[in-house]
């Protein structure tokens, strides 16, 4: 997706039976779908708009510019993913280790559902960060730090001898490896890399 | 880079003072540079050709098609990277662990040299594999398996109690995490993710 040459033609949106908020939400969802599958560079704005039948001239009615749209897409994905993480990691009916594994199983289902084509939106955009607007770098870092805090708390629950500093470091290690594992799933068309990753990660934190 | 619509205009190459082999090598080097920095989708063939002053009409004099070019670029990068790995991992003046750390220091220097813009060509293409020609998936898998074999041997040297199967699994874990760490370096513009990754990885294999 080219991000230069923003032509700010703020035309009225076409009538589609959806209200403004619904169309904006549909555009964000289409952005999430495209960015998780193709990343930023391969996702044309035309394809994102076409998926939800929004004419190009209406785009700037919903978003100030493409940077604003990108940030909204990242925020939306973060909201969805953070809720998913919280549901599993705060599930008091499970042991601490089972909570992490429960999140992993959920994520694996999502990857299988889309035939190993979709990855992690944050991992995809991280890879391409040098061609994204500078605001995206800060936003992606903040999102990653939020996910890391959640996993750091879980690591301390799994192994109470882990110091705060060590749990934060291990949580960073978790997300570094996680993004690598999700990417490898695409290559081998299998969730085996995630199983391998989580197996060794648990060996490390159980020590 | 679009890979469809291969227009096979096998024009004679323009006179540039380079012979055919030199021009072909220059094109491959340009491909490596672009793919390590931008990945496949953001690297236009025009930019790759322009970097080495080869007119578009001459491209098919050097390569059967863009798929052939992509495979040549991956092979070249594999050759370069495998030699780098072998130099460090076979350095008998160092302990087994120091050999791995020596490779890591070398890789960190490369990442810093290009201001955290360049990643790993294999990691970049893995992320985008669903939009690449099918032959690229097999090629990238083979390359990764070669790197894994080298690291598996090193892991057995570091910890002789590791079984063959366990060393292969840990080597796969290494490269999964490595690609994640290289990608994270781009985001945070620092080599800190690699230091954090290798620190915890060594904790795991020293057990």
Tab-separated table of C-alpha atoms in Angstrom:
chain	number	residue	atom	x	y	z
A	1	UNK	CA	0.000	0.000	0.000
A	2	UNK	CA	1.471	3.329	-1.049
A	3	UNK	CA	1.200	5.891	1.732
A	4	UNK	CA	2.325	8.976	-0.125
A	5	UNK	CA	0.258	11.291	-2.278
A	6	UNK	CA	-2.764	11.484	0.023
A	7	UNK	CA	-5.389	13.092	-2.150
A	8	UNK	CA	-7.785	14.519	0.370
A	9	UNK	CA	-11.022	14.369	-1.576
A	10	UNK	CA	-13.432	14.165	1.350
A	11	UNK	CA	-16.458	13.176	-0.690
A	12	UNK	CA	-19.667	12.142	0.978
A	13	UNK	CA	-19.881	8.394	1.479
A	14	UNK	CA	-21.967	6.372	-0.926
A	15	UNK	CA	-25.316	5.155	0.345
A	16	UNK	CA	-24.972	1.516	1.381
A	17	UNK	CA	-27.506	1.082	4.176
A	18	UNK	CA	-24.664	1.232	6.724
A	19	UNK	CA	-24.219	4.245	8.983
A	20	UNK	CA	-20.879	6.068	9.255
A	21	UNK	CA	-19.699	4.159	12.322
A	22	UNK	CA	-20.552	0.810	10.704
A	23	UNK	CA	-18.699	1.678	7.501
A	24	UNK	CA	-15.673	2.917	9.437
A	25	UNK	CA	-15.669	-0.340	11.416
A	26	UNK	CA	-15.996	-2.355	8.191
A	27	UNK	CA	-13.008	-0.525	6.703
A	28	UNK	CA	-10.912	-1.212	9.813
A	29	UNK	CA	-11.872	-4.899	9.729
A	30	UNK	CA	-10.912	-5.081	6.078
A	31	UNK	CA	-7.564	-3.457	6.948
A	32	UNK	CA	-6.961	-6.035	9.701
A	33	UNK	CA	-7.723	-8.899	7.305
A	34	UNK	CA	-5.411	-7.569	4.611
A	35	UNK	CA	-2.533	-6.603	6.926
A	36	UNK	CA	-2.577	-9.978	8.733
A	37	UNK	CA	-2.463	-11.832	5.427
A	38	UNK	CA	-0.322	-9.658	3.178
A	39	UNK	CA	1.320	-7.062	5.406
A	40	UNK	CA	1.236	-3.390	4.534
A	41	UNK	CA	3.148	-3.174	1.253
A	42	UNK	CA	1.161	-5.875	-0.534
A	43	UNK	CA	-2.220	-4.614	0.709
A	44	UNK	CA	-3.529	-2.075	-1.789
A	45	UNK	CA	-5.981	0.472	-0.439
A	46	UNK	CA	-8.137	-0.357	-3.467
A	47	UNK	CA	-8.440	-3.991	-2.336
A	48	UNK	CA	-9.210	-2.947	1.257
A	49	UNK	CA	-11.981	-0.605	0.063
A	50	UNK	CA	-13.350	-3.049	-2.504
A	51	UNK	CA	-13.748	-5.794	0.109
A	52	UNK	CA	-16.328	-3.623	1.898
A	53	UNK	CA	-17.741	-1.866	-1.197
A	54	UNK	CA	-16.559	1.608	-0.200
A	55	UNK	CA	-15.663	3.867	-3.159
A	56	UNK	CA	-12.168	5.366	-3.040
A	57	UNK	CA	-13.503	8.905	-3.007
A	58	UNK	CA	-15.217	8.237	0.343
A	59	UNK	CA	-12.114	7.032	2.201
A	60	UNK	CA	-11.212	10.492	3.521
A	61	UNK	CA	-14.689	10.931	4.913
A	62	UNK	CA	-13.816	8.214	7.433
A	63	UNK	CA	-10.087	8.793	8.010
A	64	UNK	CA	-7.936	11.934	7.954
A	65	UNK	CA	-5.276	10.091	5.906
A	66	UNK	CA	-3.763	6.666	5.394
A	67	UNK	CA	-1.547	7.051	8.458
A	68	UNK	CA	-4.650	7.648	10.592
A	69	UNK	CA	-6.223	4.542	9.040
A	70	UNK	CA	-3.103	2.434	9.747
A	71	UNK	CA	-3.089	3.516	13.398
A	72	UNK	CA	-6.812	2.711	13.719
A	73	UNK	CA	-6.202	-0.751	12.257
A	74	UNK	CA	-3.339	-1.432	14.688
A	75	UNK	CA	-5.450	-0.208	17.657
A	76	UNK	CA	-8.349	-2.392	16.639
A	77	UNK	CA	-6.141	-5.479	16.285
A	78	UNK	CA	-4.535	-4.725	19.650
A	79	UNK	CA	-7.963	-4.499	21.277
A	80	UNK	CA	-9.016	-7.828	19.813
A	81	UNK	CA	-5.748	-9.584	20.637
A	82	UNK	CA	-5.390	-8.110	24.142
A	83	UNK	CA	-8.910	-9.285	25.008
A	84	UNK	CA	-8.065	-12.757	23.691
A	85	UNK	CA	-4.887	-12.842	25.796
A	86	UNK	CA	-6.705	-11.600	28.916
A	87	UNK	CA	-9.482	-14.201	28.578
A	88	UNK	CA	-6.944	-17.029	28.622
A	89	UNK	CA	-4.350	-15.642	31.014
A	90	UNK	CA	-6.959	-14.614	33.626
A	91	UNK	CA	-8.878	-17.905	33.468
A	92	UNK	CA	-8.757	-18.909	37.129
A	93	UNK	CA	-10.179	-22.359	36.418
A	94	UNK	CA	-6.824	-23.285	34.837
A	95	UNK	CA	-3.282	-23.562	36.192
A	96	UNK	CA	-0.952	-20.732	35.160
A	97	UNK	CA	0.808	-22.920	32.588
A	98	UNK	CA	-2.502	-24.184	31.199
A	99	UNK	CA	-3.646	-20.581	30.735
A	100	UNK	CA	-0.685	-19.870	28.462
A	101	UNK	CA	-1.273	-23.136	26.593
A	102	UNK	CA	-4.963	-22.284	26.260
A	103	UNK	CA	-4.019	-18.998	24.522
A	104	UNK	CA	-1.598	-20.919	22.275
A	105	UNK	CA	-4.330	-23.403	21.253
A	106	UNK	CA	-6.695	-20.534	20.445
A	107	UNK	CA	-4.048	-18.825	18.301
A	108	UNK	CA	-3.217	-22.103	16.531
A	109	UNK	CA	-6.903	-22.555	15.629
A	110	UNK	CA	-6.927	-19.118	14.022
A	111	UNK	CA	-3.810	-19.881	11.991
A	112	UNK	CA	-5.217	-23.216	10.792
A	113	UNK	CA	-8.597	-21.650	9.995
A	114	UNK	CA	-6.964	-19.381	7.417
A	115	UNK	CA	-4.781	-22.147	5.937
A	116	UNK	CA	-1.530	-20.660	7.327
A	117	UNK	CA	-1.936	-17.547	5.205
A	118	UNK	CA	-2.601	-15.085	8.003
A	119	UNK	CA	0.080	-14.160	10.501
A	120	UNK	CA	0.229	-11.605	13.274
A	121	UNK	CA	-0.575	-8.072	12.159
A	122	UNK	CA	2.036	-6.657	14.538
A	123	UNK	CA	4.704	-9.101	13.350
A	124	UNK	CA	3.921	-8.333	9.708
A	125	UNK	CA	4.119	-4.572	10.186
A	126	UNK	CA	7.247	-4.831	12.385
A	127	UNK	CA	9.007	-6.521	9.450
A	128	UNK	CA	8.059	-3.612	7.174
A	129	UNK	CA	8.460	-0.810	9.714
A	130	UNK	CA	11.094	1.100	7.699
A	131	UNK	CA	8.505	1.852	4.982
A	132	UNK	CA	5.669	2.788	7.392
A	133	UNK	CA	4.859	6.263	8.753
A	134	UNK	CA	7.063	6.973	11.842
A	135	UNK	CA	4.002	7.022	14.151
A	136	UNK	CA	3.459	3.330	13.377
A	137	UNK	CA	6.801	2.388	14.940
A	138	UNK	CA	5.865	3.909	18.318
A	139	UNK	CA	2.368	2.457	18.174
A	140	UNK	CA	3.625	-1.064	17.406
A	141	UNK	CA	6.187	-0.827	20.243
A	142	UNK	CA	3.471	0.222	22.707
A	143	UNK	CA	1.229	-2.648	21.623
A	144	UNK	CA	4.060	-5.137	22.042
A	145	UNK	CA	4.872	-3.773	25.516
A	146	UNK	CA	1.230	-4.265	26.542
A	147	UNK	CA	1.260	-7.910	25.432
A	148	UNK	CA	4.599	-8.408	27.171
A	149	UNK	CA	3.228	-7.127	30.500
A	150	UNK	CA	0.395	-9.676	30.334
A	151	UNK	CA	2.757	-12.582	29.627
A	152	UNK	CA	5.271	-11.389	32.265
A	153	UNK	CA	2.537	-11.695	34.930
A	154	UNK	CA	1.701	-15.187	33.694
A	155	UNK	CA	5.381	-16.234	33.816
A	156	UNK	CA	5.571	-15.161	37.463
A	157	UNK	CA	2.493	-17.274	38.180
A	158	UNK	CA	4.027	-20.294	36.408
A	159	UNK	CA	7.314	-19.988	38.277
A	160	UNK	CA	7.106	-17.870	41.411
A	161	UNK	CA	10.906	-17.882	41.822
A	162	UNK	CA	11.203	-15.649	38.709
A	163	UNK	CA	12.132	-12.056	39.577
A	164	UNK	CA	10.134	-9.157	38.126
A	165	UNK	CA	13.058	-8.230	35.853
A	166	UNK	CA	13.534	-11.822	34.698
A	167	UNK	CA	9.811	-12.257	33.996
A	168	UNK	CA	9.830	-9.113	31.826
A	169	UNK	CA	12.893	-10.310	29.958
A	170	UNK	CA	11.351	-13.761	29.423
A	171	UNK	CA	8.092	-12.171	28.239
A	172	UNK	CA	10.052	-10.197	25.648
A	173	UNK	CA	11.757	-13.446	24.643
A	174	UNK	CA	8.313	-15.051	24.357
A	175	UNK	CA	6.988	-12.463	21.893
A	176	UNK	CA	10.213	-12.379	19.878
A	177	UNK	CA	10.010	-16.137	19.447
A	178	UNK	CA	6.246	-16.096	18.971
A	179	UNK	CA	6.480	-13.789	15.956
A	180	UNK	CA	9.206	-16.004	14.510
A	181	UNK	CA	7.071	-19.104	15.059
A	182	UNK	CA	3.958	-17.570	13.467
A	183	UNK	CA	6.029	-16.580	10.442
A	184	UNK	CA	7.518	-20.093	10.188
A	185	UNK	CA	3.978	-21.581	10.239
A	186	UNK	CA	3.323	-19.730	6.973
A	187	UNK	CA	6.412	-21.271	5.398
A	188	UNK	CA	5.777	-24.886	6.408
A	189	UNK	CA	1.956	-24.659	6.271
A	190	UNK	CA	1.676	-26.271	9.681
A	191	UNK	CA	1.291	-25.234	13.341
A	192	UNK	CA	4.259	-27.467	14.275
A	193	UNK	CA	6.626	-24.450	14.710
A	194	UNK	CA	4.328	-23.047	17.415
A	195	UNK	CA	4.237	-26.380	19.256
A	196	UNK	CA	8.015	-26.618	19.076
A	197	UNK	CA	8.430	-23.032	20.227
A	198	UNK	CA	6.080	-23.276	23.206
A	199	UNK	CA	7.589	-26.610	24.275
A	200	UNK	CA	11.088	-25.172	24.593
A	201	UNK	CA	9.814	-21.904	26.048
A	202	UNK	CA	8.108	-23.797	28.886
A	203	UNK	CA	11.314	-25.815	29.475
A	204	UNK	CA	13.084	-22.503	29.962
A	205	UNK	CA	10.631	-20.885	32.370
A	206	UNK	CA	10.016	-24.026	34.455
A	207	UNK	CA	13.720	-24.164	35.408
B	1	UNK	CA	7.530	-6.658	-6.882
B	2	UNK	CA	4.863	-8.012	-9.215
B	3	UNK	CA	5.720	-11.480	-10.442
B	4	UNK	CA	3.004	-11.927	-13.025
B	5	UNK	CA	2.969	-10.759	-16.634
B	6	UNK	CA	6.495	-11.885	-17.499
B	7	UNK	CA	7.103	-10.209	-20.822
B	8	UNK	CA	9.893	-12.249	-22.293
B	9	UNK	CA	11.606	-9.631	-24.412
B	10	UNK	CA	15.074	-11.122	-24.472
B	11	UNK	CA	16.798	-8.072	-25.805
B	12	UNK	CA	20.552	-7.887	-26.028
B	13	UNK	CA	22.042	-6.321	-22.917
B	14	UNK	CA	23.167	-2.712	-23.132
B	15	UNK	CA	26.889	-2.094	-23.366
B	16	UNK	CA	28.171	-1.165	-19.911
B	17	UNK	CA	31.762	-2.447	-19.830
B	18	UNK	CA	30.622	-5.419	-17.704
B	19	UNK	CA	30.490	-8.903	-19.149
B	20	UNK	CA	27.343	-11.053	-18.884
B	21	UNK	CA	28.454	-12.891	-15.749
B	22	UNK	CA	29.339	-9.623	-14.019
B	23	UNK	CA	26.003	-8.036	-14.876
B	24	UNK	CA	24.102	-11.126	-13.728
B	25	UNK	CA	26.022	-11.060	-10.437
B	26	UNK	CA	25.316	-7.320	-10.054
B	27	UNK	CA	21.583	-7.960	-10.550
B	28	UNK	CA	21.616	-10.729	-7.947
B	29	UNK	CA	23.461	-8.495	-5.472
B	30	UNK	CA	20.918	-5.743	-6.064
B	31	UNK	CA	18.127	-8.265	-5.441
B	32	UNK	CA	19.748	-9.347	-2.157
B	33	UNK	CA	20.038	-5.720	-1.015
B	34	UNK	CA	16.430	-4.915	-1.840
B	35	UNK	CA	14.922	-8.128	-0.459
B	36	UNK	CA	16.852	-7.852	2.848
B	37	UNK	CA	15.690	-4.276	3.303
B	38	UNK	CA	12.186	-4.195	1.852
B	39	UNK	CA	11.157	-7.800	1.310
B	40	UNK	CA	9.710	-8.968	-1.974
B	41	UNK	CA	6.473	-7.005	-2.323
B	42	UNK	CA	8.026	-3.583	-1.707
B	43	UNK	CA	11.030	-4.228	-3.965
B	44	UNK	CA	10.137	-3.136	-7.466
B	45	UNK	CA	12.046	-4.802	-10.292
B	46	UNK	CA	12.571	-1.291	-11.672
B	47	UNK	CA	14.459	-0.263	-8.529
B	48	UNK	CA	16.538	-3.458	-8.551
B	49	UNK	CA	17.527	-2.863	-12.197
B	50	UNK	CA	18.107	0.858	-11.760
B	51	UNK	CA	20.538	0.266	-8.864
B	52	UNK	CA	22.880	-1.525	-11.294
B	53	UNK	CA	22.004	0.498	-14.430
B	54	UNK	CA	20.501	-2.436	-16.326
B	55	UNK	CA	17.667	-1.471	-18.708
B	56	UNK	CA	14.405	-3.353	-18.143
B	57	UNK	CA	14.469	-4.812	-21.635
B	58	UNK	CA	17.704	-6.666	-20.843
B	59	UNK	CA	16.433	-8.464	-17.732
B	60	UNK	CA	15.320	-11.583	-19.621
B	61	UNK	CA	18.720	-11.883	-21.230
B	62	UNK	CA	20.042	-12.783	-17.764
B	63	UNK	CA	17.100	-14.643	-16.213
B	64	UNK	CA	14.385	-16.879	-17.694
B	65	UNK	CA	11.751	-15.061	-15.608
B	66	UNK	CA	11.262	-13.329	-12.292
B	67	UNK	CA	10.815	-16.635	-10.485
B	68	UNK	CA	14.233	-17.742	-11.755
B	69	UNK	CA	15.679	-14.439	-10.536
B	70	UNK	CA	14.096	-14.853	-7.078
B	71	UNK	CA	15.562	-18.362	-6.733
B	72	UNK	CA	19.002	-17.093	-7.793
B	73	UNK	CA	18.814	-14.325	-5.190
B	74	UNK	CA	17.848	-16.784	-2.427
B	75	UNK	CA	20.676	-19.178	-3.464
B	76	UNK	CA	23.208	-16.379	-3.453
B	77	UNK	CA	22.128	-15.170	-0.008
B	78	UNK	CA	22.238	-18.757	1.285
B	79	UNK	CA	25.785	-19.156	-0.028
B	80	UNK	CA	26.904	-15.952	1.662
B	81	UNK	CA	25.148	-16.700	4.937
B	82	UNK	CA	26.137	-20.387	5.082
B	83	UNK	CA	29.794	-19.429	4.592
B	84	UNK	CA	29.479	-16.858	7.376
B	85	UNK	CA	27.941	-19.453	9.691
B	86	UNK	CA	30.599	-22.065	8.837
B	87	UNK	CA	33.485	-19.648	9.456
B	88	UNK	CA	32.268	-18.980	12.995
B	89	UNK	CA	30.901	-22.400	13.943
B	90	UNK	CA	34.015	-24.255	12.690
B	91	UNK	CA	36.486	-21.869	14.351
B	92	UNK	CA	38.483	-24.332	16.430
B	93	UNK	CA	40.326	-21.584	18.282
B	94	UNK	CA	37.071	-20.837	20.157
B	95	UNK	CA	34.909	-22.852	22.561
B	96	UNK	CA	31.657	-24.151	21.067
B	97	UNK	CA	29.602	-21.495	22.850
B	98	UNK	CA	32.013	-18.736	21.787
B	99	UNK	CA	31.648	-19.867	18.161
B	100	UNK	CA	27.898	-19.282	18.288
B	101	UNK	CA	28.437	-15.917	20.022
B	102	UNK	CA	31.034	-14.992	17.415
B	103	UNK	CA	28.432	-15.556	14.664
B	104	UNK	CA	25.929	-13.475	16.646
B	105	UNK	CA	28.411	-10.573	16.978
B	106	UNK	CA	29.089	-10.687	13.230
B	107	UNK	CA	25.356	-10.603	12.441
B	108	UNK	CA	24.792	-7.756	14.918
B	109	UNK	CA	27.499	-5.698	13.168
B	110	UNK	CA	25.703	-6.147	9.846
B	111	UNK	CA	22.385	-5.046	11.330
B	112	UNK	CA	23.942	-1.955	12.929
B	113	UNK	CA	25.856	-1.115	9.746
B	114	UNK	CA	22.582	-0.682	7.856
B	115	UNK	CA	20.895	1.278	10.680
B	116	UNK	CA	18.485	-1.561	11.516
B	117	UNK	CA	16.832	-1.321	8.112
B	118	UNK	CA	18.036	-4.643	6.720
B	119	UNK	CA	16.784	-7.909	8.116
B	120	UNK	CA	17.267	-11.504	7.055
B	121	UNK	CA	16.321	-12.166	3.435
B	122	UNK	CA	14.933	-15.596	4.357
B	123	UNK	CA	12.886	-14.176	7.247
B	124	UNK	CA	11.497	-11.400	5.042
B	125	UNK	CA	10.469	-13.774	2.259
B	126	UNK	CA	9.067	-16.339	4.723
B	127	UNK	CA	6.686	-13.646	5.988
B	128	UNK	CA	5.479	-13.018	2.421
B	129	UNK	CA	5.559	-16.609	1.193
B	130	UNK	CA	1.851	-16.743	0.269
B	131	UNK	CA	2.416	-14.173	-2.499
B	132	UNK	CA	5.642	-15.751	-3.844
B	133	UNK	CA	5.935	-18.399	-6.593
B	134	UNK	CA	5.442	-21.904	-5.055
B	135	UNK	CA	9.064	-22.876	-5.838
B	136	UNK	CA	10.228	-20.198	-3.382
B	137	UNK	CA	8.527	-21.955	-0.468
B	138	UNK	CA	10.506	-25.181	-1.037
B	139	UNK	CA	13.733	-23.278	-1.616
B	140	UNK	CA	13.366	-21.235	1.590
B	141	UNK	CA	12.592	-24.409	3.575
B	142	UNK	CA	15.711	-26.117	2.218
B	143	UNK	CA	17.861	-23.111	3.080
B	144	UNK	CA	16.496	-23.013	6.611
B	145	UNK	CA	17.133	-26.748	7.052
B	146	UNK	CA	20.761	-26.245	6.018
B	147	UNK	CA	21.268	-23.504	8.600
B	148	UNK	CA	19.537	-25.656	11.209
B	149	UNK	CA	21.908	-28.569	10.602
B	150	UNK	CA	24.888	-26.296	11.218
B	151	UNK	CA	23.489	-24.955	14.489
B	152	UNK	CA	22.369	-28.432	15.627
B	153	UNK	CA	26.005	-29.613	15.406
B	154	UNK	CA	27.114	-26.593	17.412
B	155	UNK	CA	24.467	-27.245	20.109
B	156	UNK	CA	25.782	-30.808	20.541
B	157	UNK	CA	29.282	-29.385	20.963
B	158	UNK	CA	28.065	-26.872	23.569
B	159	UNK	CA	26.192	-29.497	25.552
B	160	UNK	CA	27.279	-33.066	24.790
B	161	UNK	CA	24.363	-34.499	26.791
B	162	UNK	CA	21.932	-33.230	24.117
B	163	UNK	CA	20.536	-36.028	21.938
B	164	UNK	CA	20.593	-35.739	18.146
B	165	UNK	CA	16.809	-35.253	18.080
B	166	UNK	CA	16.917	-32.635	20.837
B	167	UNK	CA	19.750	-30.732	19.123
B	168	UNK	CA	17.741	-30.596	15.883
B	169	UNK	CA	14.673	-29.385	17.732
B	170	UNK	CA	16.706	-26.730	19.585
B	171	UNK	CA	18.316	-25.629	16.313
B	172	UNK	CA	14.856	-25.128	14.821
B	173	UNK	CA	13.929	-23.169	17.951
B	174	UNK	CA	17.094	-21.079	17.448
B	175	UNK	CA	16.200	-20.021	13.912
B	176	UNK	CA	12.548	-19.408	14.758
B	177	UNK	CA	13.613	-17.074	17.551
B	178	UNK	CA	16.448	-15.600	15.501
B	179	UNK	CA	14.095	-14.416	12.764
B	180	UNK	CA	11.809	-12.924	15.411
B	181	UNK	CA	14.756	-11.153	17.046
B	182	UNK	CA	16.067	-9.723	13.757
B	183	UNK	CA	12.584	-8.412	12.991
B	184	UNK	CA	12.303	-6.846	16.464
B	185	UNK	CA	15.662	-5.077	15.945
B	186	UNK	CA	14.056	-3.202	13.050
B	187	UNK	CA	11.202	-2.060	15.280
B	188	UNK	CA	13.294	-0.842	18.222
B	189	UNK	CA	16.285	0.297	16.122
B	190	UNK	CA	18.670	-1.547	18.426
B	191	UNK	CA	20.462	-4.916	18.605
B	192	UNK	CA	19.164	-5.409	22.166
B	193	UNK	CA	16.541	-8.010	21.028
B	194	UNK	CA	19.326	-10.218	19.667
B	195	UNK	CA	21.304	-9.977	22.927
B	196	UNK	CA	18.180	-10.829	24.908
B	197	UNK	CA	17.342	-13.720	22.588
B	198	UNK	CA	20.796	-15.293	22.625
B	199	UNK	CA	21.083	-14.895	26.410
B	200	UNK	CA	17.932	-16.931	27.068
B	201	UNK	CA	18.719	-19.391	24.288
B	202	UNK	CA	22.070	-20.207	25.908
B	203	UNK	CA	20.335	-20.603	29.300
B	204	UNK	CA	18.138	-23.215	27.655
B	205	UNK	CA	20.845	-25.258	25.941
B	206	UNK	CA	23.309	-25.148	28.874
B	207	UNK	CA	20.777	-26.962	31.116
